Amino acid sequence: LQCGERIPRPKRRASIRVGPPRSPRCVLTQAMMACPLEQALAVMVSTFHKYSGKEGDKFKLSKAELKELLSRELPAFGTKQMDEGEFRRLMNDLDHDKDSEVDFKEYACFLACVAMGYNEFFRDAQRPRKK
């Protein structure tokens, strides 16, 4: 499965609300009793909606909203670690439809790429070093 492909919808469970969240707090509260991976997905979704819509479209992140999200939620990738040119390149890479905003699909692809980077880091760290 690659970014941009349709992902099968999860089976509905009585304890988890499927669909757009009413509020980030609602999703997190419902995920308290969920499995860890379900909790992680709820945090991913609620974090997007926490920052989206402060200006403009409430279902997309503007450049300023993305900067704020990165600096507060992913400080390793935050704007303190990159200059304006690097941030512009990141925004350009994420913005597949070139509307100058990052929608949820583009955000999810970014997080998938970050997760793959973490996976490679931890996989490589577990390999014995060659002498």
mmCIF file of N, CA and C in Angstrom:
data_model
loop_
_atom_site.group_PDB
_atom_site.id
_atom_site.type_symbol
_atom_site.label_atom_id
_atom_site.label_comp_id
_atom_site.label_asym_id
_atom_site.label_seq_id
_atom_site.Cartn_x
_atom_site.Cartn_y
_atom_site.Cartn_z
ATOM 1 N N LEU A 1 0.846 -1.173 0.000
ATOM 2 C CA LEU A 1 0.000 0.000 0.000
ATOM 3 C C LEU A 1 0.889 1.233 0.000
ATOM 4 N N GLN A 2 0.647 2.158 -0.911
ATOM 5 C CA GLN A 2 1.443 3.373 -0.997
ATOM 6 C C GLN A 2 0.562 4.565 -0.686
ATOM 7 N N CYS A 3 1.228 5.664 -0.301
ATOM 8 C CA CYS A 3 0.473 6.879 -0.033
ATOM 9 C C CYS A 3 -0.328 7.248 -1.267
ATOM 10 N N GLY A 4 -1.549 7.630 -1.069
ATOM 11 C CA GLY A 4 -2.408 8.010 -2.172
ATOM 12 C C GLY A 4 -3.364 6.904 -2.582
ATOM 13 N N GLU A 5 -3.052 5.642 -2.218
ATOM 14 C CA GLU A 5 -3.959 4.551 -2.542
ATOM 15 C C GLU A 5 -5.099 4.525 -1.530
ATOM 16 N N ARG A 6 -6.208 3.958 -1.950
ATOM 17 C CA ARG A 6 -7.351 3.837 -1.041
ATOM 18 C C ARG A 6 -7.030 2.811 0.033
ATOM 19 N N ILE A 7 -7.323 3.164 1.253
ATOM 20 C CA ILE A 7 -7.092 2.283 2.390
ATOM 21 C C ILE A 7 -8.437 1.710 2.803
ATOM 22 N N PRO A 8 -8.502 0.385 3.030
ATOM 23 C CA PRO A 8 -9.785 -0.189 3.448
ATOM 24 C C PRO A 8 -10.239 0.416 4.766
ATOM 25 N N ARG A 9 -11.534 0.678 4.863
ATOM 26 C CA ARG A 9 -12.089 1.243 6.094
ATOM 27 C C ARG A 9 -12.042 0.190 7.196
ATOM 28 N N PRO A 10 -11.736 0.612 8.430
ATOM 29 C CA PRO A 10 -11.741 -0.340 9.542
ATOM 30 C C PRO A 10 -13.165 -0.779 9.855
ATOM 31 N N LYS A 11 -13.271 -1.983 10.414
ATOM 32 C CA LYS A 11 -14.586 -2.462 10.834
ATOM 33 C C LYS A 11 -15.058 -1.601 11.991
ATOM 34 N N ARG A 12 -16.343 -1.310 12.000
ATOM 35 C CA ARG A 12 -16.909 -0.470 13.062
ATOM 36 C C ARG A 12 -16.954 -1.243 14.373
ATOM 37 N N ARG A 13 -16.585 -0.551 15.429
ATOM 38 C CA ARG A 13 -16.669 -1.102 16.779
ATOM 39 C C ARG A 13 -17.567 -0.185 17.584
ATOM 40 N N ALA A 14 -18.332 -0.764 18.458
ATOM 41 C CA ALA A 14 -19.282 0.025 19.241
ATOM 42 C C ALA A 14 -18.589 1.071 20.109
ATOM 43 N N SER A 15 -17.384 0.783 20.575
ATOM 44 C CA SER A 15 -16.729 1.703 21.502
ATOM 45 C C SER A 15 -15.967 2.830 20.811
ATOM 46 N N ILE A 16 -15.745 2.722 19.507
ATOM 47 C CA ILE A 16 -14.977 3.731 18.784
ATOM 48 C C ILE A 16 -15.865 4.366 17.722
ATOM 49 N N ARG A 17 -15.925 5.683 17.713
ATOM 50 C CA ARG A 17 -16.699 6.418 16.710
ATOM 51 C C ARG A 17 -15.880 6.492 15.432
ATOM 52 N N VAL A 18 -16.458 6.058 14.319
ATOM 53 C CA VAL A 18 -15.778 6.114 13.032
ATOM 54 C C VAL A 18 -16.314 7.308 12.269
ATOM 55 N N GLY A 19 -15.441 8.074 11.664
ATOM 56 C CA GLY A 19 -15.852 9.251 10.916
ATOM 57 C C GLY A 19 -15.142 10.467 11.449
ATOM 58 N N PRO A 20 -15.449 11.618 10.895
ATOM 59 C CA PRO A 20 -14.777 12.838 11.345
ATOM 60 C C PRO A 20 -15.058 13.092 12.820
ATOM 61 N N PRO A 21 -14.032 13.423 13.577
ATOM 62 C CA PRO A 21 -14.239 13.640 15.010
ATOM 63 C C PRO A 21 -15.007 14.921 15.283
ATOM 64 N N ARG A 22 -15.770 14.906 16.373
ATOM 65 C CA ARG A 22 -16.461 16.124 16.789
ATOM 66 C C ARG A 22 -15.450 17.105 17.366
ATOM 67 N N SER A 23 -14.513 16.585 18.104
ATOM 68 C CA SER A 23 -13.445 17.420 18.660
ATOM 69 C C SER A 23 -12.272 16.504 18.978
ATOM 70 N N PRO A 24 -11.053 17.045 19.046
ATOM 71 C CA PRO A 24 -9.907 16.211 19.404
ATOM 72 C C PRO A 24 -10.093 15.516 20.749
ATOM 73 N N ARG A 25 -10.681 16.212 21.704
ATOM 74 C CA ARG A 25 -10.892 15.622 23.028
ATOM 75 C C ARG A 25 -11.820 14.406 22.934
ATOM 76 N N CYS A 26 -12.848 14.481 22.084
ATOM 77 C CA CYS A 26 -13.801 13.385 21.911
ATOM 78 C C CYS A 26 -13.078 12.134 21.424
ATOM 79 N N VAL A 27 -12.230 12.283 20.423
ATOM 80 C CA VAL A 27 -11.509 11.136 19.871
ATOM 81 C C VAL A 27 -10.588 10.542 20.918
ATOM 82 N N LEU A 28 -9.851 11.389 21.620
ATOM 83 C CA LEU A 28 -8.913 10.882 22.611
ATOM 84 C C LEU A 28 -9.627 10.200 23.762
ATOM 85 N N THR A 29 -10.751 10.739 24.189
ATOM 86 C CA THR A 29 -11.509 10.130 25.274
ATOM 87 C C THR A 29 -11.995 8.750 24.867
ATOM 88 N N GLN A 30 -12.505 8.632 23.647
ATOM 89 C CA GLN A 30 -12.999 7.344 23.183
ATOM 90 C C GLN A 30 -11.866 6.345 22.985
ATOM 91 N N ALA A 31 -10.671 6.828 22.729
ATOM 92 C CA ALA A 31 -9.543 5.937 22.488
ATOM 93 C C ALA A 31 -8.873 5.468 23.771
ATOM 94 N N MET A 32 -9.277 6.020 24.920
ATOM 95 C CA MET A 32 -8.624 5.658 26.175
ATOM 96 C C MET A 32 -8.632 4.150 26.404
ATOM 97 N N MET A 33 -9.720 3.498 26.059
ATOM 98 C CA MET A 33 -9.832 2.071 26.286
ATOM 99 C C MET A 33 -9.440 1.261 25.050
ATOM 100 N N ALA A 34 -9.021 1.917 23.985
ATOM 101 C CA ALA A 34 -8.672 1.239 22.745
ATOM 102 C C ALA A 34 -7.271 0.645 22.850
ATOM 103 N N CYS A 35 -6.947 -0.152 21.857
ATOM 104 C CA CYS A 35 -5.603 -0.716 21.746
ATOM 105 C C CYS A 35 -4.607 0.404 21.451
ATOM 106 N N PRO A 36 -3.323 0.198 21.746
ATOM 107 C CA PRO A 36 -2.327 1.255 21.532
ATOM 108 C C PRO A 36 -2.279 1.795 20.101
ATOM 109 N N LEU A 37 -2.416 0.934 19.116
ATOM 110 C CA LEU A 37 -2.373 1.417 17.738
ATOM 111 C C LEU A 37 -3.592 2.283 17.430
ATOM 112 N N GLU A 38 -4.753 1.907 17.956
ATOM 113 C CA GLU A 38 -5.942 2.741 17.780
ATOM 114 C C GLU A 38 -5.754 4.088 18.471
ATOM 115 N N GLN A 39 -5.123 4.082 19.622
ATOM 116 C CA GLN A 39 -4.835 5.332 20.326
ATOM 117 C C GLN A 39 -3.910 6.209 19.492
ATOM 118 N N ALA A 40 -2.892 5.592 18.895
ATOM 119 C CA ALA A 40 -1.949 6.350 18.066
ATOM 120 C C ALA A 40 -2.660 6.980 16.876
ATOM 121 N N LEU A 41 -3.565 6.241 16.250
ATOM 122 C CA LEU A 41 -4.323 6.790 15.119
ATOM 123 C C LEU A 41 -5.213 7.940 15.570
ATOM 124 N N ALA A 42 -5.828 7.793 16.738
ATOM 125 C CA ALA A 42 -6.681 8.866 17.256
ATOM 126 C C ALA A 42 -5.864 10.123 17.523
ATOM 127 N N VAL A 43 -4.665 9.966 18.058
ATOM 128 C CA VAL A 43 -3.794 11.119 18.309
ATOM 129 C C VAL A 43 -3.384 11.758 16.990
ATOM 130 N N MET A 44 -3.063 10.940 16.003
ATOM 131 C CA MET A 44 -2.682 11.461 14.688
ATOM 132 C C MET A 44 -3.800 12.326 14.099
ATOM 133 N N VAL A 45 -5.017 11.821 14.153
ATOM 134 C CA VAL A 45 -6.166 12.546 13.600
ATOM 135 C C VAL A 45 -6.475 13.794 14.423
ATOM 136 N N SER A 46 -6.534 13.646 15.731
ATOM 137 C CA SER A 46 -6.907 14.790 16.568
ATOM 138 C C SER A 46 -5.848 15.890 16.529
ATOM 139 N N THR A 47 -4.589 15.513 16.376
ATOM 140 C CA THR A 47 -3.529 16.522 16.273
ATOM 141 C C THR A 47 -3.697 17.343 15.006
ATOM 142 N N PHE A 48 -4.027 16.688 13.895
ATOM 143 C CA PHE A 48 -4.276 17.415 12.646
ATOM 144 C C PHE A 48 -5.395 18.431 12.849
ATOM 145 N N HIS A 49 -6.512 17.994 13.430
ATOM 146 C CA HIS A 49 -7.676 18.874 13.585
ATOM 147 C C HIS A 49 -7.470 19.948 14.661
ATOM 148 N N LYS A 50 -6.549 19.701 15.575
ATOM 149 C CA LYS A 50 -6.212 20.708 16.586
ATOM 150 C C LYS A 50 -5.600 21.945 15.928
ATOM 151 N N TYR A 51 -4.841 21.748 14.858
ATOM 152 C CA TYR A 51 -4.148 22.860 14.202
ATOM 153 C C TYR A 51 -4.829 23.330 12.926
ATOM 154 N N SER A 52 -5.588 22.468 12.264
ATOM 155 C CA SER A 52 -6.224 22.873 11.004
ATOM 156 C C SER A 52 -7.401 23.803 11.278
ATOM 157 N N GLY A 53 -7.664 24.688 10.360
ATOM 158 C CA GLY A 53 -8.836 25.540 10.451
ATOM 159 C C GLY A 53 -8.708 26.764 11.323
ATOM 160 N N LYS A 54 -7.537 27.017 11.865
ATOM 161 C CA LYS A 54 -7.372 28.259 12.626
ATOM 162 C C LYS A 54 -7.461 29.449 11.682
ATOM 163 N N GLU A 55 -7.061 29.203 10.437
ATOM 164 C CA GLU A 55 -7.211 30.220 9.389
ATOM 165 C C GLU A 55 -7.601 29.481 8.111
ATOM 166 N N GLY A 56 -8.597 29.945 7.425
ATOM 167 C CA GLY A 56 -9.011 29.316 6.170
ATOM 168 C C GLY A 56 -9.769 28.016 6.367
ATOM 169 N N ASP A 57 -9.537 27.076 5.453
ATOM 170 C CA ASP A 57 -10.228 25.785 5.414
ATOM 171 C C ASP A 57 -9.965 25.000 6.699
ATOM 172 N N LYS A 58 -11.041 24.560 7.361
ATOM 173 C CA LYS A 58 -10.869 23.858 8.630
ATOM 174 C C LYS A 58 -10.415 22.414 8.454
ATOM 175 N N PHE A 59 -10.343 21.934 7.204
ATOM 176 C CA PHE A 59 -9.881 20.579 6.943
ATOM 177 C C PHE A 59 -8.508 20.551 6.289
ATOM 178 N N LYS A 60 -7.796 21.693 6.345
ATOM 179 C CA LYS A 60 -6.452 21.772 5.768
ATOM 180 C C LYS A 60 -5.558 22.591 6.684
ATOM 181 N N LEU A 61 -4.262 22.322 6.583
ATOM 182 C CA LEU A 61 -3.271 23.088 7.332
ATOM 183 C C LEU A 61 -2.665 24.142 6.423
ATOM 184 N N SER A 62 -2.716 25.382 6.841
ATOM 185 C CA SER A 62 -2.020 26.445 6.113
ATOM 186 C C SER A 62 -0.530 26.325 6.432
ATOM 187 N N LYS A 63 0.273 27.121 5.773
ATOM 188 C CA LYS A 63 1.715 27.124 6.034
ATOM 189 C C LYS A 63 1.986 27.433 7.510
ATOM 190 N N ALA A 64 1.317 28.452 8.045
ATOM 191 C CA ALA A 64 1.514 28.840 9.450
ATOM 192 C C ALA A 64 1.049 27.739 10.400
ATOM 193 N N GLU A 65 -0.077 27.105 10.083
ATOM 194 C CA GLU A 65 -0.594 26.026 10.929
ATOM 195 C C GLU A 65 0.357 24.833 10.925
ATOM 196 N N LEU A 66 0.903 24.499 9.747
ATOM 197 C CA LEU A 66 1.861 23.401 9.660
ATOM 198 C C LEU A 66 3.116 23.718 10.470
ATOM 199 N N LYS A 67 3.594 24.952 10.369
ATOM 200 C CA LYS A 67 4.770 25.366 11.150
ATOM 201 C C LYS A 67 4.513 25.188 12.642
ATOM 202 N N GLU A 68 3.339 25.623 13.095
ATOM 203 C CA GLU A 68 3.000 25.509 14.516
ATOM 204 C C GLU A 68 2.908 24.047 14.936
ATOM 205 N N LEU A 69 2.253 23.221 14.129
ATOM 206 C CA LEU A 69 2.128 21.795 14.432
ATOM 207 C C LEU A 69 3.511 21.161 14.553
ATOM 208 N N LEU A 70 4.377 21.417 13.582
ATOM 209 C CA LEU A 70 5.711 20.812 13.606
ATOM 210 C C LEU A 70 6.520 21.266 14.814
ATOM 211 N N SER A 71 6.476 22.549 15.113
ATOM 212 C CA SER A 71 7.301 23.044 16.220
ATOM 213 C C SER A 71 6.798 22.561 17.574
ATOM 214 N N ARG A 72 5.493 22.365 17.719
ATOM 215 C CA ARG A 72 4.946 21.932 19.014
ATOM 216 C C ARG A 72 4.832 20.418 19.156
ATOM 217 N N GLU A 73 4.495 19.727 18.065
ATOM 218 C CA GLU A 73 4.200 18.295 18.151
ATOM 219 C C GLU A 73 5.336 17.402 17.649
ATOM 220 N N LEU A 74 6.162 17.911 16.757
ATOM 221 C CA LEU A 74 7.308 17.160 16.225
ATOM 222 C C LEU A 74 8.544 18.056 16.269
ATOM 223 N N PRO A 75 9.020 18.380 17.456
ATOM 224 C CA PRO A 75 10.121 19.344 17.538
ATOM 225 C C PRO A 75 11.383 18.912 16.796
ATOM 226 N N ALA A 76 11.597 17.611 16.612
ATOM 227 C CA ALA A 76 12.766 17.162 15.843
ATOM 228 C C ALA A 76 12.668 17.615 14.389
ATOM 229 N N PHE A 77 11.438 17.849 13.905
ATOM 230 C CA PHE A 77 11.218 18.319 12.539
ATOM 231 C C PHE A 77 10.745 19.764 12.527
ATOM 232 N N GLY A 78 10.729 20.387 13.675
ATOM 233 C CA GLY A 78 10.175 21.730 13.803
ATOM 234 C C GLY A 78 10.974 22.790 13.079
ATOM 235 N N THR A 79 10.402 23.968 13.045
ATOM 236 C CA THR A 79 10.998 25.072 12.293
ATOM 237 C C THR A 79 12.303 25.555 12.908
ATOM 238 N N LYS A 80 12.580 25.198 14.158
ATOM 239 C CA LYS A 80 13.868 25.573 14.752
ATOM 240 C C LYS A 80 15.004 24.773 14.117
ATOM 241 N N GLN A 81 14.685 23.582 13.602
ATOM 242 C CA GLN A 81 15.692 22.725 12.997
ATOM 243 C C GLN A 81 15.876 23.002 11.504
ATOM 244 N N MET A 82 14.987 23.781 10.900
ATOM 245 C CA MET A 82 15.108 24.044 9.462
ATOM 246 C C MET A 82 14.932 25.522 9.172
ATOM 247 N N ASP A 83 15.653 25.976 8.159
ATOM 248 C CA ASP A 83 15.516 27.385 7.772
ATOM 249 C C ASP A 83 14.291 27.545 6.868
ATOM 250 N N GLU A 84 14.010 28.769 6.479
ATOM 251 C CA GLU A 84 12.804 29.055 5.683
ATOM 252 C C GLU A 84 12.821 28.310 4.349
ATOM 253 N N GLY A 85 13.984 28.206 3.722
ATOM 254 C CA GLY A 85 14.088 27.485 2.449
ATOM 255 C C GLY A 85 13.780 26.008 2.599
ATOM 256 N N GLU A 86 14.288 25.402 3.664
ATOM 257 C CA GLU A 86 14.008 23.988 3.919
ATOM 258 C C GLU A 86 12.525 23.776 4.208
ATOM 259 N N PHE A 87 11.940 24.689 4.972
ATOM 260 C CA PHE A 87 10.509 24.562 5.262
ATOM 261 C C PHE A 87 9.689 24.712 3.979
ATOM 262 N N ARG A 88 10.074 25.640 3.118
ATOM 263 C CA ARG A 88 9.376 25.835 1.845
ATOM 264 C C ARG A 88 9.452 24.560 0.993
ATOM 265 N N ARG A 89 10.628 23.913 0.980
ATOM 266 C CA ARG A 89 10.777 22.656 0.228
ATOM 267 C C ARG A 89 9.902 21.559 0.826
ATOM 268 N N LEU A 90 9.855 21.478 2.159
ATOM 269 C CA LEU A 90 8.999 20.489 2.813
ATOM 270 C C LEU A 90 7.545 20.732 2.441
ATOM 271 N N MET A 91 7.109 21.974 2.542
ATOM 272 C CA MET A 91 5.722 22.329 2.201
ATOM 273 C C MET A 91 5.432 21.961 0.749
ATOM 274 N N ASN A 92 6.353 22.250 -0.147
ATOM 275 C CA ASN A 92 6.175 21.933 -1.564
ATOM 276 C C ASN A 92 6.085 20.421 -1.775
ATOM 277 N N ASP A 93 6.915 19.657 -1.060
ATOM 278 C CA ASP A 93 6.881 18.196 -1.179
ATOM 279 C C ASP A 93 5.580 17.614 -0.638
ATOM 280 N N LEU A 94 5.072 18.181 0.440
ATOM 281 C CA LEU A 94 3.838 17.666 1.045
ATOM 282 C C LEU A 94 2.601 18.040 0.246
ATOM 283 N N ASP A 95 2.607 19.201 -0.355
ATOM 284 C CA ASP A 95 1.424 19.759 -1.025
ATOM 285 C C ASP A 95 1.282 19.186 -2.439
ATOM 286 N N HIS A 96 0.805 17.950 -2.527
ATOM 287 C CA HIS A 96 0.700 17.253 -3.816
ATOM 288 C C HIS A 96 -0.236 17.950 -4.792
ATOM 289 N N ASP A 97 -1.334 18.520 -4.305
ATOM 290 C CA ASP A 97 -2.301 19.161 -5.210
ATOM 291 C C ASP A 97 -2.002 20.640 -5.448
ATOM 292 N N LYS A 98 -0.919 21.134 -4.874
ATOM 293 C CA LYS A 98 -0.415 22.498 -5.099
ATOM 294 C C LYS A 98 -1.449 23.587 -4.805
ATOM 295 N N ASP A 99 -2.205 23.404 -3.709
ATOM 296 C CA ASP A 99 -3.173 24.431 -3.304
ATOM 297 C C ASP A 99 -2.634 25.296 -2.161
ATOM 298 N N SER A 100 -1.349 25.160 -1.865
ATOM 299 C CA SER A 100 -0.661 25.915 -0.809
ATOM 300 C C SER A 100 -1.170 25.587 0.593
ATOM 301 N N GLU A 101 -1.798 24.435 0.740
ATOM 302 C CA GLU A 101 -2.245 23.940 2.039
ATOM 303 C C GLU A 101 -1.990 22.438 2.082
ATOM 304 N N VAL A 102 -1.960 21.883 3.288
ATOM 305 C CA VAL A 102 -1.745 20.450 3.471
ATOM 306 C C VAL A 102 -3.042 19.837 3.980
ATOM 307 N N ASP A 103 -3.636 18.950 3.174
ATOM 308 C CA ASP A 103 -4.861 18.282 3.618
ATOM 309 C C ASP A 103 -4.492 17.043 4.438
ATOM 310 N N PHE A 104 -5.506 16.345 4.939
ATOM 311 C CA PHE A 104 -5.232 15.217 5.829
ATOM 312 C C PHE A 104 -4.465 14.111 5.121
ATOM 313 N N LYS A 105 -4.788 13.856 3.877
ATOM 314 C CA LYS A 105 -4.105 12.801 3.119
ATOM 315 C C LYS A 105 -2.614 13.124 2.986
ATOM 316 N N GLU A 106 -2.300 14.374 2.700
ATOM 317 C CA GLU A 106 -0.907 14.802 2.565
ATOM 318 C C GLU A 106 -0.190 14.722 3.918
ATOM 319 N N TYR A 107 -0.882 15.098 4.970
ATOM 320 C CA TYR A 107 -0.349 15.015 6.338
ATOM 321 C C TYR A 107 -0.082 13.560 6.719
ATOM 322 N N ALA A 108 -1.025 12.672 6.399
ATOM 323 C CA ALA A 108 -0.869 11.254 6.724
ATOM 324 C C ALA A 108 0.316 10.651 5.970
ATOM 325 N N CYS A 109 0.507 11.046 4.721
ATOM 326 C CA CYS A 109 1.667 10.571 3.952
ATOM 327 C C CYS A 109 2.962 11.042 4.603
ATOM 328 N N PHE A 110 2.983 12.285 5.073
ATOM 329 C CA PHE A 110 4.159 12.816 5.763
ATOM 330 C C PHE A 110 4.457 11.987 7.010
ATOM 331 N N LEU A 111 3.425 11.713 7.823
ATOM 332 C CA LEU A 111 3.640 10.931 9.039
ATOM 333 C C LEU A 111 4.100 9.517 8.712
ATOM 334 N N ALA A 112 3.589 8.943 7.619
ATOM 335 C CA ALA A 112 4.038 7.613 7.203
ATOM 336 C C ALA A 112 5.524 7.643 6.850
ATOM 337 N N CYS A 113 5.957 8.684 6.165
ATOM 338 C CA CYS A 113 7.381 8.822 5.814
ATOM 339 C C CYS A 113 8.236 8.994 7.064
ATOM 340 N N VAL A 114 7.761 9.777 8.017
ATOM 341 C CA VAL A 114 8.483 9.954 9.279
ATOM 342 C C VAL A 114 8.573 8.612 10.005
ATOM 343 N N ALA A 115 7.474 7.858 10.028
ATOM 344 C CA ALA A 115 7.466 6.549 10.684
ATOM 345 C C ALA A 115 8.452 5.594 10.008
ATOM 346 N N MET A 116 8.538 5.640 8.681
ATOM 347 C CA MET A 116 9.504 4.792 7.975
ATOM 348 C C MET A 116 10.933 5.174 8.348
ATOM 349 N N GLY A 117 11.180 6.465 8.506
ATOM 350 C CA GLY A 117 12.499 6.915 8.940
ATOM 351 C C GLY A 117 12.843 6.405 10.331
ATOM 352 N N TYR A 118 11.880 6.488 11.246
ATOM 353 C CA TYR A 118 12.091 5.956 12.588
ATOM 354 C C TYR A 118 12.348 4.452 12.532
ATOM 355 N N ASN A 119 11.594 3.737 11.703
ATOM 356 C CA ASN A 119 11.769 2.294 11.573
ATOM 357 C C ASN A 119 13.181 1.963 11.095
ATOM 358 N N GLU A 120 13.658 2.667 10.083
ATOM 359 C CA GLU A 120 15.016 2.433 9.582
ATOM 360 C C GLU A 120 16.049 2.725 10.661
ATOM 361 N N PHE A 121 15.854 3.804 11.395
ATOM 362 C CA PHE A 121 16.791 4.166 12.461
ATOM 363 C C PHE A 121 16.879 3.052 13.500
ATOM 364 N N PHE A 122 15.723 2.578 13.974
ATOM 365 C CA PHE A 122 15.731 1.551 15.009
ATOM 366 C C PHE A 122 16.194 0.203 14.468
ATOM 367 N N ARG A 123 15.868 -0.099 13.222
ATOM 368 C CA ARG A 123 16.325 -1.344 12.603
ATOM 369 C C ARG A 123 17.846 -1.325 12.480
ATOM 370 N N ASP A 124 18.392 -0.213 12.001
ATOM 371 C CA ASP A 124 19.845 -0.096 11.848
ATOM 372 C C ASP A 124 20.551 -0.102 13.199
ATOM 373 N N ALA A 125 19.922 0.457 14.214
ATOM 374 C CA ALA A 125 20.523 0.495 15.547
ATOM 375 C C ALA A 125 20.619 -0.899 16.158
ATOM 376 N N GLN A 126 19.748 -1.810 15.731
ATOM 377 C CA GLN A 126 19.752 -3.168 16.279
ATOM 378 C C GLN A 126 20.747 -4.080 15.574
ATOM 379 N N ARG A 127 21.205 -3.685 14.390
ATOM 380 C CA ARG A 127 22.172 -4.500 13.656
ATOM 381 C C ARG A 127 23.549 -4.351 14.293
ATOM 382 N N PRO A 128 24.283 -5.459 14.357
ATOM 383 C CA PRO A 128 25.652 -5.338 14.886
ATOM 384 C C PRO A 128 26.525 -4.539 13.921
ATOM 385 N N ARG A 129 27.391 -3.732 14.476
ATOM 386 C CA ARG A 129 28.279 -2.912 13.649
ATOM 387 C C ARG A 129 29.424 -3.761 13.119
ATOM 388 N N LYS A 130 29.787 -3.521 11.856
ATOM 389 C CA LYS A 130 30.915 -4.232 11.251
ATOM 390 C C LYS A 130 32.209 -3.618 11.740
ATOM 391 N N LYS A 131 33.182 -4.476 11.990
ATOM 392 C CA LYS A 131 34.475 -3.993 12.487
ATOM 393 C C LYS A 131 35.461 -3.838 11.374
#
